[in-house]
Amino acid sequence: MMEHRLYLFNLICPKGVINKIASNNQIDIMQLLVAAILIICSKLLRGNTFSIIMFAEVIASILIFVIFLKVIFWLAKGKISFFKVINLSVYIHIWVILTNMCSRIPILSITAFIGAQLLGVYLQYLAGIQIAHSDANRLKSICLVELFLVLFSIVMLLLTSWGKYVAYSSKTYYFPLVVNYL
């Protein structure tokens, strides 16, 4: 039981994640399987049916984010191995997938989204400094741009969820096709 708690704590602790990524020169297959299982569970919770394409979606998403991270570290004049970037991408995907599983509860969803995005940017920063040995000033600038984009998306998320709440509570949404069939 204690090992499971430590595993979960190391999964959300950025310094523990960075230490695991720095010490591993191979793709962490266990974490990749955890990400694949979580994305499948997330899609099944939303009512989708299981298909093999779900695995391809996970791999494609991870690889697109790997390219994004490689570009960030290249812009910050850092060097990091391809396998370590894949592991970093997998960890960030696990956080994002866990937040997506909370999407049906609005306040929890927004709070989890904020936390996952901030942890993701912080993890990128730590990996850039400790593993890729990037230029700190360039990496700070890149991370600040990412944080501003996260802040912008948070504001949009809050305005959208508040607008939906106001529209539904004041009954200003009117769906004529639904009303005709009732």
CSV table of N, CA, C and O in Angstrom, one decimal, residues 20 161 175:
chain,number,residue,atom,x,y,z
A,20,LYS,N,13.3,10.9,-12.2
A,20,LYS,CA,13.1,9.7,-12.9
A,20,LYS,C,13.4,9.9,-14.4
A,20,LYS,O,14.0,9.0,-15.0
A,161,SER,N,-17.9,28.9,-19.0
A,161,SER,CA,-18.7,28.2,-18.1
A,161,SER,C,-19.6,29.1,-17.3
A,161,SER,O,-20.8,28.7,-17.0
A,175,PHE,N,-34.1,26.1,-27.6
A,175,PHE,CA,-33.9,25.1,-28.7
A,175,PHE,C,-35.2,24.8,-29.3
A,175,PHE,O,-36.0,23.9,-28.8
